[in-house]
Coordinates of C-alpha atoms in Angstrom, one line a residue:
Chain A
X25 CA 115.6 76.4 70.0
X26 CA 116.3 73.5 72.2
X27 CA 115.4 73.9 75.8
X28 CA 114.6 71.5 78.5
X29 CA 110.9 70.9 78.9
X30 CA 111.1 71.6 82.6
X31 CA 112.7 75.0 82.1
X32 CA 109.6 77.2 82.0
X33 CA 108.2 75.5 85.1
X34 CA 111.4 76.0 87.0
X35 CA 111.2 79.8 86.3
X36 CA 107.6 79.8 87.5
X37 CA 108.2 77.7 90.6
X38 CA 109.2 80.4 93.2
X39 CA 106.3 82.6 92.3
X40 CA 103.8 79.8 92.1
X41 CA 104.9 78.4 95.5
X42 CA 104.2 81.8 97.1
X43 CA 100.9 82.3 95.3
X44 CA 99.9 78.7 96.3
X45 CA 100.9 79.0 99.9
X46 CA 99.6 82.6 100.5
X47 CA 96.7 82.9 98.1
X48 CA 95.2 79.7 96.6
X49 CA 95.5 77.5 99.6
X50 CA 94.3 80.2 102.0
X51 CA 91.4 80.9 99.8
X52 CA 90.2 77.3 100.0
X53 CA 90.8 77.4 103.7
X54 CA 88.8 80.6 104.1
X55 CA 85.8 78.9 102.4
X56 CA 86.2 75.9 104.6
X57 CA 86.7 78.0 107.8
X58 CA 83.6 79.9 107.0
X59 CA 81.7 76.7 107.6
X60 CA 83.4 75.9 110.9
X61 CA 83.5 77.1 114.5
X62 CA 87.1 77.8 115.2
X63 CA 88.8 79.9 117.9
X64 CA 92.5 79.0 117.4
X65 CA 92.5 76.9 120.6
X66 CA 90.1 74.0 120.1
X67 CA 90.0 72.1 116.8
X68 CA 87.8 73.5 114.1
X69 CA 84.3 72.1 114.2
X70 CA 82.1 71.8 111.1
X71 CA 78.9 73.8 111.5
X72 CA 77.7 74.0 107.9
X73 CA 75.9 77.3 107.1
X74 CA 75.4 78.3 110.7
X75 CA 77.9 81.2 110.5
X76 CA 76.2 82.6 107.4
X77 CA 72.8 82.3 109.1
X78 CA 74.1 84.1 112.2
X79 CA 75.8 86.7 110.1
X80 CA 72.6 87.6 108.2
X81 CA 70.8 87.9 111.6
X82 CA 73.5 90.1 113.1
X83 CA 72.4 93.8 113.0
X84 CA 76.0 94.9 113.4
X85 CA 77.0 93.0 110.2
X86 CA 74.2 94.8 108.3
X87 CA 75.3 98.1 109.8
X88 CA 78.9 97.6 108.7
X89 CA 77.8 96.5 105.3
X90 CA 75.7 99.6 105.0
X91 CA 78.6 101.7 106.1
X92 CA 80.8 100.1 103.5
X93 CA 78.3 101.0 100.8
X94 CA 78.0 104.6 102.2
X95 CA 81.7 104.7 101.9
X96 CA 81.7 103.4 98.4
X97 CA 79.0 105.9 97.3
X98 CA 80.9 108.8 98.9
X99 CA 84.4 108.0 98.0
X100 CA 84.2 106.6 94.4
X101 CA 82.6 109.6 92.7
X102 CA 85.0 112.0 94.5
X103 CA 88.0 109.9 93.4
X104 CA 86.8 109.6 89.9
X105 CA 86.0 113.2 89.3
X106 CA 88.2 115.5 91.4
X107 CA 91.5 114.0 90.1
X108 CA 90.5 114.8 86.5
X109 CA 90.5 118.5 87.4
X110 CA 93.8 118.1 89.3
X111 CA 95.3 116.3 86.3
X112 CA 94.2 119.1 83.9
X113 CA 95.5 121.6 86.4
X114 CA 99.0 120.1 86.6
X115 CA 99.1 119.3 82.9
X116 CA 99.6 123.1 82.2
X117 CA 102.9 124.2 81.0
X118 CA 103.8 126.4 83.9
X119 CA 107.0 127.1 85.8
X120 CA 107.4 125.0 88.9
X121 CA 104.5 122.6 87.9
X122 CA 106.7 119.7 88.9
X123 CA 106.6 121.0 92.5
X124 CA 102.9 121.0 92.5
X125 CA 102.6 117.5 91.1
X126 CA 105.0 116.2 93.8
X127 CA 103.1 118.1 96.5
X128 CA 99.8 116.5 95.5
X129 CA 101.5 113.1 95.5
X130 CA 102.9 113.3 99.0
X131 CA 99.7 112.0 100.8
X132 CA 99.9 108.9 98.5
X133 CA 103.4 107.9 99.8
X134 CA 102.8 108.8 103.4
X135 CA 101.6 105.9 105.6
X136 CA 98.0 106.0 106.6
X137 CA 99.0 106.1 110.3
X138 CA 100.7 109.5 109.8
X139 CA 97.9 110.7 107.6
X140 CA 95.4 109.6 110.2
X141 CA 97.2 111.3 113.0
X142 CA 97.5 114.5 111.0
X143 CA 93.8 114.6 110.2
X144 CA 92.9 113.6 113.7
X145 CA 94.6 116.8 114.8
X146 CA 92.9 118.9 112.1
X147 CA 89.5 117.5 113.3
X148 CA 90.0 118.4 117.0
X149 CA 87.2 120.4 118.6
X150 CA 89.4 123.5 118.8
X151 CA 91.2 122.5 115.7
X152 CA 92.0 123.9 112.3
X153 CA 89.0 122.7 110.4
X154 CA 86.4 124.1 112.9
X155 CA 88.4 127.4 112.9
X156 CA 88.5 127.6 109.1
X157 CA 84.7 126.9 108.9
X158 CA 84.1 129.4 111.7
X159 CA 85.9 132.3 110.0
X160 CA 84.1 131.4 106.7
X161 CA 80.8 131.6 108.7
X162 CA 79.9 128.1 107.7
X163 CA 79.4 126.9 111.2
X164 CA 78.4 128.7 114.4
X165 CA 79.7 126.2 116.9
X166 CA 82.5 123.6 116.7
X167 CA 81.6 120.2 115.3
X168 CA 82.9 117.1 117.0
X169 CA 84.0 115.6 113.7
X170 CA 85.3 112.2 114.8
X171 CA 83.2 111.7 117.9
X172 CA 79.7 112.4 116.6
X173 CA 77.7 109.6 115.0
X174 CA 76.5 112.1 112.4
X175 CA 79.9 113.0 111.1
X176 CA 82.5 110.4 112.0
X177 CA 82.2 108.2 108.9
X178 CA 82.2 111.2 106.6
X179 CA 85.2 112.7 108.3
X180 CA 87.2 109.5 107.8
X181 CA 86.0 109.4 104.2
X182 CA 87.6 112.8 103.5
X183 CA 90.9 111.3 104.6
X184 CA 90.5 108.4 102.2
X185 CA 89.7 110.7 99.4
X186 CA 92.5 113.2 100.2
X187 CA 95.0 110.3 100.3
X188 CA 93.9 108.9 97.0
X189 CA 93.6 112.1 94.9
X190 CA 97.3 112.3 93.9
X191 CA 97.4 108.7 92.8
X192 CA 94.4 108.9 90.5
X193 CA 95.6 112.3 89.3
X194 CA 98.7 110.7 87.9
X195 CA 96.7 108.0 86.1
X196 CA 94.6 110.8 84.5
X197 CA 97.8 112.7 83.8
X198 CA 99.1 109.7 81.8
X199 CA 95.7 109.7 80.0
X200 CA 95.9 113.4 79.2
X201 CA 99.4 113.0 77.8
X202 CA 98.3 110.2 75.6
X203 CA 95.8 112.4 73.8
X204 CA 97.3 113.4 70.4
X205 CA 97.9 117.2 70.2
X206 CA 96.3 117.4 66.7
X207 CA 92.9 116.8 68.2
X208 CA 93.2 120.1 70.1
X209 CA 94.7 121.8 67.1
X210 CA 91.7 120.7 65.0
X211 CA 89.4 121.9 67.7
X212 CA 91.2 125.3 67.7
X213 CA 90.7 125.6 64.0
X214 CA 87.0 124.9 64.5
X215 CA 87.0 127.8 66.9
X216 CA 86.3 125.7 70.0
X217 CA 86.6 127.5 73.4
X218 CA 88.3 126.0 76.5
X219 CA 85.1 124.4 77.8
X220 CA 84.2 122.8 74.5
X221 CA 87.7 121.4 74.2
X222 CA 87.3 119.8 77.7
X223 CA 83.9 118.3 77.0
X224 CA 84.4 117.3 73.4
X225 CA 88.0 116.2 73.3
X226 CA 89.5 115.7 76.8
X227 CA 86.6 113.9 78.5
X228 CA 85.8 111.4 75.7
X229 CA 89.5 110.5 75.3
X230 CA 89.8 110.0 79.0
X231 CA 86.9 107.6 79.3
X232 CA 89.0 104.4 79.5
X233 CA 91.0 105.9 82.4
X234 CA 87.7 107.0 84.1
X235 CA 86.7 103.3 84.0
X236 CA 90.0 102.1 85.4
X237 CA 89.8 104.6 88.2
X238 CA 86.1 103.8 88.9
X239 CA 86.9 100.1 89.5
X240 CA 90.2 100.7 91.3
X241 CA 88.7 103.1 93.7
X242 CA 85.6 101.0 94.3
X243 CA 87.6 98.0 95.1
X244 CA 89.8 100.1 97.4
X245 CA 86.7 101.6 99.1
X246 CA 85.4 98.1 99.8
X247 CA 88.5 97.3 101.8
X248 CA 88.9 100.4 103.9
X249 CA 90.4 99.6 107.3
X250 CA 93.4 101.6 108.4
X251 CA 91.8 105.0 108.5
X252 CA 88.9 103.7 110.6
X253 CA 91.2 101.7 112.9
X254 CA 93.4 104.7 113.6
X255 CA 90.9 107.6 113.7
X256 CA 87.7 106.3 115.1
X257 CA 88.1 102.7 116.1
X258 CA 84.8 102.1 114.3
X259 CA 82.9 104.4 116.7
X260 CA 81.1 106.2 118.0
X261 CA 78.4 103.4 118.4
X262 CA 79.7 101.6 115.3
X263 CA 78.7 104.5 113.1
X264 CA 82.0 104.4 111.2
X265 CA 82.6 100.6 111.3
X266 CA 83.1 99.0 107.9
X267 CA 83.0 95.4 106.8
X268 CA 86.8 94.8 107.0
X269 CA 87.0 96.4 110.4
X270 CA 84.2 94.0 111.5
X271 CA 86.1 91.0 110.1
X272 CA 89.3 92.2 111.8
X273 CA 87.7 92.5 115.3
X274 CA 85.7 89.3 115.0
X275 CA 88.8 87.4 114.0
X276 CA 91.6 88.9 116.0
X277 CA 89.9 90.4 119.1
X278 CA 87.1 87.9 119.6
X279 CA 88.9 84.9 117.9
X280 CA 85.7 84.0 116.0
X281 CA 87.8 82.8 113.1
X282 CA 85.0 80.8 111.3
X283 CA 82.4 83.5 111.7
X284 CA 84.9 86.2 110.5
X285 CA 85.7 84.0 107.5
X286 CA 82.1 83.9 106.6
X287 CA 82.0 87.7 106.6
X288 CA 85.2 87.6 104.5
X289 CA 83.5 85.4 101.9
X290 CA 80.8 88.1 101.6
X291 CA 83.4 90.7 101.1
X292 CA 85.0 88.5 98.5
X293 CA 81.8 88.0 96.6
X294 CA 81.1 91.8 96.5
X295 CA 84.7 92.5 95.3
X296 CA 84.4 89.7 92.7
X297 CA 81.3 91.3 91.2
X298 CA 83.2 94.7 91.0
X299 CA 86.2 92.9 89.5
X300 CA 84.1 91.1 86.8
X301 CA 82.7 94.4 85.8
X302 CA 86.3 95.7 85.6
X303 CA 87.4 92.9 83.3
X304 CA 84.4 93.4 81.1
X305 CA 85.3 97.0 80.7
X306 CA 89.1 96.4 80.3
X307 CA 88.4 93.6 77.8
X308 CA 86.5 96.0 75.7
X309 CA 89.3 98.5 75.6
X310 CA 92.9 97.3 75.3
X311 CA 94.3 100.6 74.3
X312 CA 94.2 102.0 77.8
Chain B
X9 CA 80.7 138.5 78.9
X10 CA 83.1 140.4 76.7
X11 CA 85.1 141.5 79.6
X12 CA 85.4 138.1 81.2
X13 CA 86.4 136.7 77.8
X14 CA 89.2 139.3 77.5
X15 CA 90.2 138.4 81.0
X16 CA 90.4 134.7 80.2
X17 CA 92.5 135.4 77.2
X18 CA 94.9 137.6 79.1
X19 CA 97.8 135.2 79.7
X20 CA 99.1 137.0 82.8
X21 CA 95.8 137.0 84.5
X22 CA 95.2 133.4 83.5
X23 CA 98.5 132.4 84.9
X24 CA 97.8 134.3 88.1
X25 CA 94.5 132.4 88.6
X26 CA 96.2 129.0 87.8
X27 CA 98.9 129.6 90.4
X28 CA 96.3 130.7 92.9
X29 CA 94.4 127.5 92.3
X30 CA 97.5 125.4 92.4
X31 CA 98.5 126.9 95.8
X32 CA 95.0 126.5 97.3
X33 CA 95.1 122.8 96.4
X34 CA 98.6 122.5 97.8
X35 CA 97.4 123.9 101.1
X36 CA 94.7 121.2 101.1
X37 CA 97.1 118.4 100.3
X38 CA 100.0 119.2 102.6
X39 CA 98.2 121.5 105.1
X40 CA 97.5 118.7 107.6
X41 CA 101.2 117.8 107.7
X42 CA 102.3 121.4 108.1
X43 CA 99.8 121.9 110.9
X44 CA 101.2 118.8 112.6
X45 CA 104.7 120.1 112.1
X46 CA 103.7 123.4 113.7
X47 CA 102.3 121.6 116.7
X48 CA 105.4 119.5 117.0
X49 CA 107.5 122.7 117.1
X50 CA 105.4 124.4 119.8
X51 CA 107.0 124.6 123.3
X52 CA 105.5 123.2 126.4
X53 CA 104.5 126.7 127.7
X54 CA 102.4 127.3 124.7
X55 CA 98.7 126.2 124.8
X56 CA 98.2 124.0 121.8
X57 CA 94.5 123.8 122.3
X58 CA 93.9 127.5 122.3
X59 CA 91.2 129.0 120.1
X60 CA 91.7 130.5 117.6
X61 CA 94.5 128.1 116.8
X62 CA 98.0 129.6 116.4
X63 CA 99.3 128.6 113.0
X64 CA 102.9 129.4 113.8
X65 CA 104.7 128.4 117.0
X66 CA 105.5 131.4 119.3
X67 CA 109.1 130.2 120.0
X68 CA 109.8 127.1 117.9
X69 CA 111.7 124.4 119.7
X70 CA 113.0 121.0 118.9
X71 CA 112.5 119.7 122.5
X72 CA 109.5 117.6 121.5
X73 CA 111.6 115.8 118.9
X74 CA 114.3 115.1 121.4
X75 CA 111.8 113.9 124.0
X76 CA 110.0 111.6 121.6
X77 CA 113.3 110.1 120.4
X78 CA 114.0 109.1 124.0
X79 CA 110.8 107.1 124.3
X80 CA 110.1 106.1 120.7
X81 CA 112.7 103.6 119.4
X82 CA 112.7 105.4 116.0
X83 CA 115.9 103.8 114.8
X84 CA 114.8 100.3 115.7
X85 CA 111.4 100.8 113.8
X86 CA 113.2 102.5 110.9
X87 CA 115.6 99.5 110.7
X88 CA 112.7 97.1 110.7
X89 CA 110.8 99.1 108.1
X90 CA 113.8 99.2 105.9
X91 CA 114.5 95.5 106.2
X92 CA 110.9 94.6 105.4
X93 CA 110.6 97.0 102.5
X94 CA 113.9 96.1 100.9
X95 CA 113.3 92.3 101.3
X96 CA 109.8 92.7 99.8
X97 CA 111.1 94.7 96.9
X98 CA 114.0 92.4 96.2
X99 CA 112.1 89.2 96.3
X100 CA 109.1 90.6 94.5
X101 CA 111.2 91.8 91.5
X102 CA 113.1 88.5 91.5
X103 CA 110.1 86.2 91.7
X104 CA 107.9 88.2 89.4
X105 CA 110.6 88.6 86.7
X106 CA 111.4 84.9 86.9
X107 CA 107.7 83.9 86.5
X108 CA 107.2 86.5 83.8
X109 CA 110.0 85.2 81.6
X110 CA 108.4 81.9 80.4
X111 CA 105.0 83.5 80.3
X112 CA 106.3 86.1 77.9
X113 CA 108.7 84.1 75.7
X114 CA 108.3 80.3 76.0
X115 CA 105.8 77.8 74.7
X116 CA 104.8 75.2 77.2
X117 CA 101.8 73.2 78.3
X118 CA 99.4 75.0 80.7
X119 CA 100.9 78.5 79.9
X120 CA 97.5 80.2 79.5
X121 CA 96.0 78.4 82.5
X122 CA 98.9 79.5 84.7
X123 CA 98.7 83.1 83.4
X124 CA 95.0 83.3 84.0
X125 CA 95.5 81.7 87.4
X126 CA 98.1 84.4 88.3
X127 CA 95.9 87.2 87.1
X128 CA 92.9 85.9 88.9
X129 CA 94.7 86.5 92.2
X130 CA 94.1 90.2 91.7
X131 CA 90.4 89.6 92.4
X132 CA 91.0 88.0 95.8
X133 CA 91.1 90.6 98.6
X134 CA 93.8 90.1 101.2
X135 CA 91.1 90.8 103.8
X136 CA 89.5 87.4 103.0
X137 CA 92.9 85.7 103.2
X138 CA 94.3 87.3 106.3
X139 CA 92.7 84.7 108.6
X140 CA 94.0 81.6 106.9
X141 CA 97.3 83.3 106.1
X142 CA 97.7 84.1 109.8
X143 CA 97.0 80.5 110.7
X144 CA 99.5 79.2 108.1
X145 CA 102.1 81.8 109.2
X146 CA 101.8 80.7 112.8
X147 CA 102.3 77.1 111.7
X148 CA 105.4 78.0 109.7
X149 CA 106.8 79.9 112.7
X150 CA 106.6 83.2 111.0
X151 CA 105.1 85.2 113.8
X152 CA 107.3 88.2 114.8
X153 CA 109.8 87.5 111.9
X154 CA 110.8 89.7 108.9
X155 CA 109.9 86.8 106.7
X156 CA 106.5 86.6 108.2
X157 CA 105.9 90.2 107.2
X158 CA 107.5 89.8 103.8
X159 CA 106.6 86.4 102.3
X160 CA 102.8 86.9 101.6
X161 CA 103.7 89.9 99.4
X162 CA 106.6 88.7 97.4
X163 CA 104.7 87.6 94.3
X164 CA 101.9 89.8 92.9
X165 CA 99.8 89.5 89.8
X166 CA 100.6 93.1 89.1
X167 CA 104.3 92.4 89.2
X168 CA 104.1 89.4 87.0
X169 CA 101.9 91.2 84.5
X170 CA 104.1 94.3 84.4
X171 CA 107.3 92.3 83.9
X172 CA 105.7 90.1 81.2
X173 CA 104.5 93.2 79.3
X174 CA 108.1 94.6 79.5
X175 CA 109.6 91.3 78.3
X176 CA 107.2 91.2 75.4
X177 CA 108.6 94.4 74.0
X178 CA 112.1 93.0 73.7
X179 CA 112.8 91.7 70.1
X180 CA 112.9 87.9 70.1
X181 CA 116.0 87.9 67.8
X182 CA 118.1 89.0 70.7
X183 CA 117.6 85.8 72.7
X184 CA 117.8 83.6 69.6
X185 CA 121.2 84.9 68.8
X186 CA 122.3 84.6 72.4
X187 CA 121.2 81.0 72.3
X188 CA 123.3 80.4 69.2
X189 CA 126.2 81.7 71.2
X190 CA 125.5 79.0 73.7
X191 CA 123.6 81.0 76.4
X192 CA 121.1 79.0 78.4
X193 CA 117.6 80.3 79.4
X194 CA 118.8 81.6 82.8
X195 CA 121.6 83.6 81.2
X196 CA 119.2 85.0 78.6
X197 CA 116.9 86.1 81.3
X198 CA 119.6 87.7 83.5
X199 CA 122.0 89.1 80.9
X200 CA 119.7 90.1 78.1
X201 CA 116.2 90.7 79.2
X202 CA 116.6 92.1 82.7
X203 CA 118.9 94.9 81.7
X204 CA 116.5 95.9 78.9
X205 CA 113.5 96.3 81.1
X206 CA 115.0 98.6 83.8
X207 CA 112.2 101.2 83.5
X208 CA 109.5 98.6 84.3
X209 CA 111.6 97.2 87.0
X210 CA 112.0 100.6 88.7
X211 CA 108.2 101.1 88.4
X212 CA 107.7 97.7 90.2
X213 CA 110.3 98.5 92.8
X214 CA 108.8 101.8 93.7
X215 CA 105.2 100.6 93.9
X216 CA 106.3 97.6 96.0
X217 CA 108.4 99.8 98.2
X218 CA 105.6 102.3 98.9
X219 CA 103.1 99.6 99.7
X220 CA 105.4 97.5 101.9
X221 CA 106.5 100.7 103.7
X222 CA 103.0 101.8 104.4
X223 CA 101.5 98.4 105.1
X224 CA 99.7 98.3 108.4
X225 CA 97.0 95.6 108.5
X226 CA 99.3 92.6 108.0
X227 CA 102.1 93.6 110.3
X228 CA 99.5 94.5 112.9
X229 CA 98.3 90.9 112.7
X230 CA 101.5 89.0 112.5
X231 CA 103.7 91.1 114.8
X232 CA 103.1 91.5 118.5
X233 CA 106.7 91.8 119.7
X234 CA 107.5 95.5 119.9
X235 CA 111.1 94.9 118.8
X236 CA 109.8 93.9 115.4
X237 CA 107.4 96.8 114.9
X238 CA 107.7 98.8 111.7
X239 CA 107.3 102.5 111.7
X240 CA 103.5 102.6 111.2
X241 CA 103.0 100.0 114.0
X242 CA 105.3 101.9 116.3
X243 CA 103.6 105.2 115.6
X244 CA 100.2 103.7 116.2
X245 CA 101.4 102.6 119.6
X246 CA 102.9 106.0 120.3
X247 CA 99.6 107.5 119.6
X248 CA 98.1 105.2 122.2
X249 CA 100.8 105.9 124.8
X250 CA 100.8 109.7 124.6
X251 CA 97.0 110.3 124.2
X252 CA 97.4 113.5 126.3
X253 CA 100.5 114.9 124.8
X254 CA 99.8 115.9 121.2
X255 CA 103.2 117.6 120.9
X256 CA 104.9 114.3 121.2
X257 CA 102.5 112.4 118.9
X258 CA 103.0 115.2 116.3
X259 CA 106.7 115.0 116.7
X260 CA 106.7 111.2 116.3
X261 CA 104.5 111.4 113.3
X262 CA 106.7 114.0 111.6
X263 CA 109.9 112.0 112.4
X264 CA 108.5 108.8 111.0
X265 CA 107.4 110.6 107.8
X266 CA 110.9 111.9 107.0
X267 CA 112.4 108.7 105.5
X268 CA 109.6 108.1 102.9
X269 CA 109.5 111.8 102.0
X270 CA 113.3 111.9 101.5
X271 CA 113.0 108.7 99.4
X272 CA 110.2 110.3 97.4
X273 CA 112.0 113.6 96.8
X274 CA 115.0 111.8 95.5
X275 CA 113.0 109.5 93.2
X276 CA 110.1 111.8 92.4
X277 CA 110.8 111.7 88.6
X278 CA 110.6 107.9 88.7
X279 CA 107.5 108.0 90.9
X280 CA 105.5 110.1 88.5
X281 CA 106.9 108.4 85.4
X282 CA 106.5 104.9 87.0
X283 CA 102.9 105.6 88.1
X284 CA 102.1 106.7 84.6
X285 CA 103.8 103.6 83.1
X286 CA 101.8 101.5 85.5
X287 CA 98.6 103.2 84.6
X288 CA 99.1 102.7 80.9
X289 CA 100.4 99.2 81.0
X290 CA 98.4 97.9 84.0

């Protein structure tokens, strides 16, 4: 086995150049920028922790951080639990089941811009959703889903959940199909009913997948941007504005690059905590 | 209790309920798109804001599609989207497989450090990096270029990890015997390993394609020349232009949805399989 000592590094080179130029160097620069005042025109000026101090005194920052957590609390449980039921449903041996699996996956492959427009139209005052709720006698007058401070963030949340369901369903489907059949046969012999099989066999065996989905969906929820940008623009009155939306507008509308970077660092730290929890769990279970 | 148990055990009734449930969920999942399609097919004389909403168009027409194709440079945006997605997929598979090869099958100094460094990039949100990456891209003259949209995404920890796992499953004897026959490392990688990990490669290709195709935030930042817009950017602008004419917005959205749906329907087997592979390995 004679190879040149440089060989492994040559193979790694293109990838490492990209990661260096577009991840590692930018990361250092993001930390540095967060301690400067920079507007893309004048040179960056070092201001120490001023950006962070201003950030923590900015009500809008706290508002967007709170919204991000509301998002997290709303989206994650839905994306952890509902796809389990969908996966069980499409794991049945039924004719045409492939069609349903594909149909549930379509929102995953569609761009968020199309999805946002489709839901925008569903949410219109005279639209489909108000009509359906009206004939079901759930509401007595139309709700302004995307233009009311009470409902906007939740309306957008539904779109995030709807778009993610199929993806996590497939992860659970992989989990379901990895459960050995003899566990169910043994349960049958013990006279277990459907519900007992679900709670005693399926759910325990799915736990590693539940953890993966929990972390994946919480990191995704932290970074929500497109739905908000397309459907509400953060409004009304910032009621649906999330942290990433705030970073985007500070950086690219107001050109407060340093200040926006400080908000980015906060986002990074929160994501880091979620990721560390992730690795702890994944480290514990390599079988998943 | 006894009756409901008998019901639950009756296979025909059980099947009936399962199908009902499957159909209800289908309506929820693709209903918004069908409602959009119905709107796009409604003629100008039909009131699309009437209440109760009309689910089916009175006299379906394609005029909205024709109209929107006149103002919405669909083919230009489609071309841009295809170039960006294909370039991203190609470079991503290439760079990730190249990097994964030594990490899976060679001994060298710093191997673990490099691997951990690569994996650690998974924890860094692009939203933190977008500001410096934007500044760097401007300096490199990447604004309004395909490369500008593509380069930041052509090496991913997920890709390196997936390809490394795939290479690890190939028996080592294969490359040893190839080496005896005089093959060099590059030939072993290209001729022996790559053909044997096709399923993982397809998984990576599909995942990368879908994320490059749907990407919105980064193109929004790096592109301001409308000639370089991808479909999502173009559609977003269309929505701004025709705020009052929902028929045209709906038609534009449906048109821009067609390519990825066609792609998906052709490759759906691989999608589901690939996603499952990704889940198990990732």
